[in-house]
CSV table of C-alpha atoms in Angstrom, one decimal:
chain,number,residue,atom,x,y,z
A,1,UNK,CA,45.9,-79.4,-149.9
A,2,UNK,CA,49.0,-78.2,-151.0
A,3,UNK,CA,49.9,-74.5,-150.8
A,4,UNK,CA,50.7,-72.9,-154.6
A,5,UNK,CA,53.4,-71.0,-154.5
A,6,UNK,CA,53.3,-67.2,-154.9
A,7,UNK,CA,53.2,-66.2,-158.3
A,8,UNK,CA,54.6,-62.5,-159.4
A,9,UNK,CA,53.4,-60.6,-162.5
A,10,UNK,CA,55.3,-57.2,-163.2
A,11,UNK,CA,53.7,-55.1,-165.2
A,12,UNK,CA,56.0,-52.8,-167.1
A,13,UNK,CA,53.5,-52.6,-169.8
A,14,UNK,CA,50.6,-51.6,-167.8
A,15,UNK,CA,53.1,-48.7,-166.4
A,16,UNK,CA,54.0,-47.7,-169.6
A,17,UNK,CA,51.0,-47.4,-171.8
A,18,UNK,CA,49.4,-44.5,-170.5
A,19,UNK,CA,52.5,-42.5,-169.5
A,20,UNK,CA,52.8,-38.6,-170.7
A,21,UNK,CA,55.2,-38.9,-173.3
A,22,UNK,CA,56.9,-41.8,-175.5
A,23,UNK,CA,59.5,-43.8,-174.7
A,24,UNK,CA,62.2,-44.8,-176.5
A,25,UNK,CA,62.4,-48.1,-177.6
A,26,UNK,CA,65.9,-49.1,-175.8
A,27,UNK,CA,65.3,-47.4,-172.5
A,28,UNK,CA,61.8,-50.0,-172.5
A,29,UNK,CA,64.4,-52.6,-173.7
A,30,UNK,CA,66.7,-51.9,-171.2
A,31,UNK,CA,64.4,-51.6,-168.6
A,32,UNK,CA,62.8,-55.2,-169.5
A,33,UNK,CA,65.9,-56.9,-169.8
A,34,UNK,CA,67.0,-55.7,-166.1
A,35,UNK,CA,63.1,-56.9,-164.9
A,36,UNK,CA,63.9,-60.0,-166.5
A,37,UNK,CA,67.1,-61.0,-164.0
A,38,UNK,CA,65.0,-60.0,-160.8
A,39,UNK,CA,62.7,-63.7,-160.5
A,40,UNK,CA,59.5,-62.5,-161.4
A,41,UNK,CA,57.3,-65.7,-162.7
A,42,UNK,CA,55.7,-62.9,-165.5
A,43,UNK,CA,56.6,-60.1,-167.4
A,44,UNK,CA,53.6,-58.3,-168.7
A,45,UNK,CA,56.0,-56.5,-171.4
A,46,UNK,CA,53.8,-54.8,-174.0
A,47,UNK,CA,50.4,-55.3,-176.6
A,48,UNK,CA,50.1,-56.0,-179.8
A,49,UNK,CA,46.8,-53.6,-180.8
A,50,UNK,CA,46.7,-50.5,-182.8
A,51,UNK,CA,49.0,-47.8,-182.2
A,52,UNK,CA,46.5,-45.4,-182.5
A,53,UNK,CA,44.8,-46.4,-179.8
A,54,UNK,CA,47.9,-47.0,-177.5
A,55,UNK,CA,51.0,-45.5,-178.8
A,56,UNK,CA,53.3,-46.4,-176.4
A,57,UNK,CA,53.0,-50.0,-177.5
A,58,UNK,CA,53.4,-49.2,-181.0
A,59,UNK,CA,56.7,-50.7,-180.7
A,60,UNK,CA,56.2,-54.1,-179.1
A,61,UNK,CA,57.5,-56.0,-181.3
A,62,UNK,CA,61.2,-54.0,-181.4
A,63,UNK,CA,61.0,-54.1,-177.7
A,64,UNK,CA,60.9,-58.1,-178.4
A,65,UNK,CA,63.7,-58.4,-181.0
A,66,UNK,CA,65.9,-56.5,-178.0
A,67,UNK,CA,65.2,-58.7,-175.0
A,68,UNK,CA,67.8,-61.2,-173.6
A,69,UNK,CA,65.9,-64.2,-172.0
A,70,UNK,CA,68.9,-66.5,-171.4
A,71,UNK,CA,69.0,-67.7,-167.9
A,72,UNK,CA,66.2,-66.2,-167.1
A,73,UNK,CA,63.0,-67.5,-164.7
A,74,UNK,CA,60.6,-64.9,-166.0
A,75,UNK,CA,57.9,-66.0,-168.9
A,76,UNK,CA,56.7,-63.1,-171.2
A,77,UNK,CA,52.8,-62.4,-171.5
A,78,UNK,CA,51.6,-59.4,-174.2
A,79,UNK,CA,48.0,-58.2,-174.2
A,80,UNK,CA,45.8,-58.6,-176.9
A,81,UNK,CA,42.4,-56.9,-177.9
A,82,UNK,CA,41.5,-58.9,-181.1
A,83,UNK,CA,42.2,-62.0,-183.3
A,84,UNK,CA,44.5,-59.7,-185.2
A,85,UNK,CA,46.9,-59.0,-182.3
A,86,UNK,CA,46.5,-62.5,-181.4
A,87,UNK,CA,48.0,-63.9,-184.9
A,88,UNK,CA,50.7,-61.8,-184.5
A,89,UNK,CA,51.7,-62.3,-180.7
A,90,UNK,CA,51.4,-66.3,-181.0
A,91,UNK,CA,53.8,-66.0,-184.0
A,92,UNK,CA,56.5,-65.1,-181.2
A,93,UNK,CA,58.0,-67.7,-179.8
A,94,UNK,CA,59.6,-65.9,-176.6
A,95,UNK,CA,56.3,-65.3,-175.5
A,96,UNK,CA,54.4,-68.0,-173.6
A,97,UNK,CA,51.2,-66.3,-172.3
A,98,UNK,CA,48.5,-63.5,-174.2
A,99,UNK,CA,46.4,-61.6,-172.2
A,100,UNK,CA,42.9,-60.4,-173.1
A,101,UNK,CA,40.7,-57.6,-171.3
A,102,UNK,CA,37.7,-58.9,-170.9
A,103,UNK,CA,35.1,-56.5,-168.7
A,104,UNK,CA,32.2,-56.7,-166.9
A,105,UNK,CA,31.3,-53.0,-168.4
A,106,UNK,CA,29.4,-52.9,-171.7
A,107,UNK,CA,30.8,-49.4,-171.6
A,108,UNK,CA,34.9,-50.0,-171.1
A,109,UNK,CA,34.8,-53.1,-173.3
A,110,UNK,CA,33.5,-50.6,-176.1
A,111,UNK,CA,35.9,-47.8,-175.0
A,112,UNK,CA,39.0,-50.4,-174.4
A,113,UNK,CA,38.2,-52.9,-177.7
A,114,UNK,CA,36.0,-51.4,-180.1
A,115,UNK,CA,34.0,-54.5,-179.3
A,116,UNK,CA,30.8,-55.4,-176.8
A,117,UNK,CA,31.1,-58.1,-174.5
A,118,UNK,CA,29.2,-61.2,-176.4
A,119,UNK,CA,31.8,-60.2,-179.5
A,120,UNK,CA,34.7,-59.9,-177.0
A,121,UNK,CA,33.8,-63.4,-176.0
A,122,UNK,CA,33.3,-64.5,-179.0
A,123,UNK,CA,37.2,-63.1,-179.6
A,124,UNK,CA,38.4,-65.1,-176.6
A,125,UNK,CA,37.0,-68.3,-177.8
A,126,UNK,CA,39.1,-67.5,-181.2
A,127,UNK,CA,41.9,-66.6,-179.6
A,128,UNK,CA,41.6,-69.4,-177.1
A,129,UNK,CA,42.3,-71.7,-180.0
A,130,UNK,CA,45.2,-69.8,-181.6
A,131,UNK,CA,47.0,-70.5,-178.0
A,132,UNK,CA,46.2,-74.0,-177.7
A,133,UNK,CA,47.6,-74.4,-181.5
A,134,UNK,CA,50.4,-72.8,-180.9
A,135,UNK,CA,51.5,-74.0,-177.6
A,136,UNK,CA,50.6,-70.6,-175.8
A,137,UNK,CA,48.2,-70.2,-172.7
A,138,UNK,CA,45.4,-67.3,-172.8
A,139,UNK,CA,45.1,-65.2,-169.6
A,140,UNK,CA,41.8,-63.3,-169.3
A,141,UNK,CA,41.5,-60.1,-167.1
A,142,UNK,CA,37.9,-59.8,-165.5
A,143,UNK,CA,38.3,-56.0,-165.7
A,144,UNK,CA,35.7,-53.4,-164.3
A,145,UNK,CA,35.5,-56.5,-162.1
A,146,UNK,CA,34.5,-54.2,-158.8
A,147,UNK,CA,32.4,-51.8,-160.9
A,148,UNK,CA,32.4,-49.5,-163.1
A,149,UNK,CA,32.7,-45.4,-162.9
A,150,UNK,CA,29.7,-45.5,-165.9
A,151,UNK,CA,26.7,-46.8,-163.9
A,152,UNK,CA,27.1,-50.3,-165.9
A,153,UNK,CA,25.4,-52.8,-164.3
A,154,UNK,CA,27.2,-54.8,-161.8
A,155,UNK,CA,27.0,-57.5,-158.8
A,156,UNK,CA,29.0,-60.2,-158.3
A,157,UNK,CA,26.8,-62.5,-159.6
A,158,UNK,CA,27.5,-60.7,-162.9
A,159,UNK,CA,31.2,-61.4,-162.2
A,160,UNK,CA,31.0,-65.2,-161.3
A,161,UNK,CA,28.7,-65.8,-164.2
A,162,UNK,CA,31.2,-64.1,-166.5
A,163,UNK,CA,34.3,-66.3,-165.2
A,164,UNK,CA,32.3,-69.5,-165.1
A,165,UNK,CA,31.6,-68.8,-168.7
A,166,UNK,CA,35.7,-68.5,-169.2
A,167,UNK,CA,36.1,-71.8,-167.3
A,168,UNK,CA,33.8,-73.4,-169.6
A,169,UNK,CA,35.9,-72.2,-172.3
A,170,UNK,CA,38.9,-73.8,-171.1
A,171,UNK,CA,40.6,-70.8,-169.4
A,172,UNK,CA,42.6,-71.4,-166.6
A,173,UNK,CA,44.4,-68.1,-165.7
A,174,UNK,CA,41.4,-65.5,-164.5
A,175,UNK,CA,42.9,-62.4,-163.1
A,176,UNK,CA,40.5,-60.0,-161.5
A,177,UNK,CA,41.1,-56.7,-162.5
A,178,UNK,CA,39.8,-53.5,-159.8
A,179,UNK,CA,40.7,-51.2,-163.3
A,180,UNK,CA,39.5,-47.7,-161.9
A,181,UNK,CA,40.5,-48.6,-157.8
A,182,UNK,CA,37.0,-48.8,-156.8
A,183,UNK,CA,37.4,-51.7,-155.0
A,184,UNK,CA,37.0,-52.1,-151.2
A,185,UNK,CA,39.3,-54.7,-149.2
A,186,UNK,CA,36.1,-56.8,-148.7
A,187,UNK,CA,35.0,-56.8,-152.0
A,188,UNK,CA,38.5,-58.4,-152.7
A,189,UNK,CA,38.4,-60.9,-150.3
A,190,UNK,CA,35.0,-62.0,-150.6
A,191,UNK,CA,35.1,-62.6,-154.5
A,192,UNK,CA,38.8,-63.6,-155.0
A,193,UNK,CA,37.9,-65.9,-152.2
A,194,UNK,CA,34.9,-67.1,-153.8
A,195,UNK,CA,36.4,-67.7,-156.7
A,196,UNK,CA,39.7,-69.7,-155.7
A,197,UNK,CA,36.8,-71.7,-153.6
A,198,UNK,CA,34.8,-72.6,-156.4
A,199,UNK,CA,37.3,-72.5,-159.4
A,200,UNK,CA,39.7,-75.1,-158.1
A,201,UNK,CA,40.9,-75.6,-162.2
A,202,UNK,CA,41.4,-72.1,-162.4
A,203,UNK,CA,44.4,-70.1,-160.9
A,204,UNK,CA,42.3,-66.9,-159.9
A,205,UNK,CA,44.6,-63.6,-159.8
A,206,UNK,CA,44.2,-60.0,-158.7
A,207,UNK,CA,45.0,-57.1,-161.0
A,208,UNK,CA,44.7,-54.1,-158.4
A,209,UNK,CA,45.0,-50.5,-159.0
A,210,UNK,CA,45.3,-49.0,-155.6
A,211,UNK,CA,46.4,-45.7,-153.6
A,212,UNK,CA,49.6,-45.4,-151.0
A,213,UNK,CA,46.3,-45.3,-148.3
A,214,UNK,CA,44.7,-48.5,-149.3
A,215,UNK,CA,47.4,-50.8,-150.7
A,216,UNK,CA,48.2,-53.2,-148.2
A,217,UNK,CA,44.3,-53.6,-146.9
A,218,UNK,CA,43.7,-54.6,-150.5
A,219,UNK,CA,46.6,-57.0,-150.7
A,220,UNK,CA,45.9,-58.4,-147.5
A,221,UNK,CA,42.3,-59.5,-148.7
A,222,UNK,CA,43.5,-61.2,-151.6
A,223,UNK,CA,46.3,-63.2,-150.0
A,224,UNK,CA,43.7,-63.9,-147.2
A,225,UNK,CA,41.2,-65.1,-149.8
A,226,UNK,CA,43.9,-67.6,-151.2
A,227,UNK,CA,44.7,-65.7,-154.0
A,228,UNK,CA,48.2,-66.4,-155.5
A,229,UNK,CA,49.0,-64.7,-158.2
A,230,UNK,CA,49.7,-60.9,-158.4
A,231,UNK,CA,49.9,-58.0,-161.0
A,232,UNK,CA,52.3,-55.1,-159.7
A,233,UNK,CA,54.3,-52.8,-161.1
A,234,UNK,CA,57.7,-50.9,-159.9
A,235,UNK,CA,57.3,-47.5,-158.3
A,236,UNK,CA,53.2,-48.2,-158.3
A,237,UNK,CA,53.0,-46.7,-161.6
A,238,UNK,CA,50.4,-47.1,-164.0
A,239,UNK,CA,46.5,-47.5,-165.6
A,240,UNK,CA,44.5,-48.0,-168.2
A,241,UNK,CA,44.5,-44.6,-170.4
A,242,UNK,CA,41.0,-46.4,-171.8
A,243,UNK,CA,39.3,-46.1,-168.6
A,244,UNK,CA,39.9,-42.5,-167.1
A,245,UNK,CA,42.2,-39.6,-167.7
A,246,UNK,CA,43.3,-39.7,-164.0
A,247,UNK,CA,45.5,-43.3,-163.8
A,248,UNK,CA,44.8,-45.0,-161.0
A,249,UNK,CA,48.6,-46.0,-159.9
A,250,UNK,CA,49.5,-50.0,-159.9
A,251,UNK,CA,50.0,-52.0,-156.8
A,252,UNK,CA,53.7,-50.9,-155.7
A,253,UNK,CA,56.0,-54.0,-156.4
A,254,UNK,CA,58.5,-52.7,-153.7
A,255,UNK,CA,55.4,-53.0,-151.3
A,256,UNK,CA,54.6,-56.4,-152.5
A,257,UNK,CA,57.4,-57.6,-151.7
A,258,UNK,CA,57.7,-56.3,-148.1
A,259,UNK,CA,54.7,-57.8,-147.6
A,260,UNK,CA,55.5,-61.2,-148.5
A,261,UNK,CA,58.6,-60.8,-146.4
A,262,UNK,CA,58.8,-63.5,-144.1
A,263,UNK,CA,55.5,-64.8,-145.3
A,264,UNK,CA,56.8,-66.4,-148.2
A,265,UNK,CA,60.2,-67.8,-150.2
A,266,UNK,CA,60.5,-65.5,-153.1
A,267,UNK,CA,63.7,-65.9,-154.9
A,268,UNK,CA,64.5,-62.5,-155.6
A,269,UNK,CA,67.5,-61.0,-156.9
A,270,UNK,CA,68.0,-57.9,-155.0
A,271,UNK,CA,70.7,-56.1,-156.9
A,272,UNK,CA,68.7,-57.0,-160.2
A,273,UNK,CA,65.7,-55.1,-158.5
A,274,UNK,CA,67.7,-52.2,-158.1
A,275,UNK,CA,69.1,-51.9,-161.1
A,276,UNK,CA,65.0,-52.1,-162.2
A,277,UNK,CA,64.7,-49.5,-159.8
A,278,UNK,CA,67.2,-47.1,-160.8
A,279,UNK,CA,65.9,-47.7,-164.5
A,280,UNK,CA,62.3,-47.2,-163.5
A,281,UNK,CA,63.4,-43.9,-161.8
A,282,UNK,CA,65.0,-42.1,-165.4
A,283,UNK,CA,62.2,-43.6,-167.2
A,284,UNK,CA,59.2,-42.5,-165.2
A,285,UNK,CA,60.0,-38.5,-163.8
């Protein structure tokens, strides 16, 4: 079988959206344009939902009038939390890929879409066919996929059945999402594993929110498991505001990519990244 290559998803979005105080538009658009030279294969750039429930994102679509995507690599995905937000993100051509939260938590789906988890289905299967008409591709985020801080149920047989559903949809990007950090290295290895085993049509990848202590355990697992796509974000900043008032930070891109030194040929433009760097520095102190 041939080895996929690694694929990178920075998450600038995921950084921003829960941060202390707003930021304006052309730092984000700055910021962006700068991630956009480094040779990531993603940019998770910002959402279209309501701006009263995440106000950082209120200006998505100013931050997309402002980016510069000639020569580069890097394909732009935005979340979405409803056929609404879907309508208006596939209306952009620059972007290429919408992401939907779906959890495994009856709690956090109400808390993070207003929605339960057969409506929020029922939303993917709509928004499904909005990509598919309009030449975009839907990536689903199994979130709560390690459990749940409300005493939800949860196994991974919950888990399976829930992306075996999306695969009968005709989903083919599932990223598991550990949203609060609760999960334990095995716990990534044994159900990203399970999942690249069993989901050959799917690309399976892992969303982790992890500490400086447990980081590279958890990274390890994943990449061990066959796992080949990965969320991250610069400086390890990050979380989902809907989940908890502490964030639990993002998996460190600078880590990632020691990691993957010398395991694998990323093409990665270092004086981009540290022009990201620098950015990411002013933006989040």
């Amino acid at each position: 079988m041939v080895q996929q290559p690694i694929r990178l998803v920075e998450c600038p979005r995921d950084a921003m959206q829960g941060w202390k105080h707003l930021i304006p538009t052309q730092k984000k658009v700055a910021y962006i344009n700068a991630l956009l030279k480094v040779g990531f294969d993603t940019i998770d750039f910002g959402s279209f939902v309501s701006p009263k429930a995440i106000p950082q994102m209120a200006d998505t679509r100013q931050v997309l009038a402002g980016l510069d995507m000639a020569g580069s690599k890097s394909k732009l995905l935005s979340i979405v939390a409803n056929e609404r937000g879907a309508e208006e993100a596939v209306g952009c051509d620059a972007i290429s890929y919408l992401g939907f939260p779906l959890s495994v938590s009856e709690t956090f789906q109400q808390r993070n879409t207003n929605s339960s988890i057969a409506e929020s289905l029922k939303r993917v299967e709509a928004i499904q066919e909005l990509c598919i008409n309009n030449s975009k591709q839907l990536v689903v985020y199994l979130s709560m996929g390690f459990g749940n801080p409300y005493g939800d149920a949860w196994s991974e047989d919950i888990v399976f059945e829930k992306a075996n559903e999306l695969a009968e949809m005709g989903i083919t990007i599932i990223s598991l999402a550990d949203t609060v950090g609760l999960a334990t290295a095995g716990q990534v290895e044994q159900m990203t594993g399970y999942l690249v085993k069993q989901m050959t049509n799917v690309e399976i990848g892992v969303h982790l929110h992890s500490t400086i202590s447990n980081w590279k355990e958890k990274l390890q697992a994943a990449y061990t498991a066959g796992c080949r796509r990965f969320d991250s974000a610069l400086l390890g900043i990050g979380g989902c505001p809907m989940a908890n008032d502490e964030l639990v930070g993002n998996m460190d891109t600078a880590k990632l990519l020691d990691f993957f030194e010398g395991k694998e040929p990323l093409q990665i433009n270092a004086e981009a990244l540290q022009l990201s760097l620098y950015l990411a520095a002013e933006i989040f102190n």
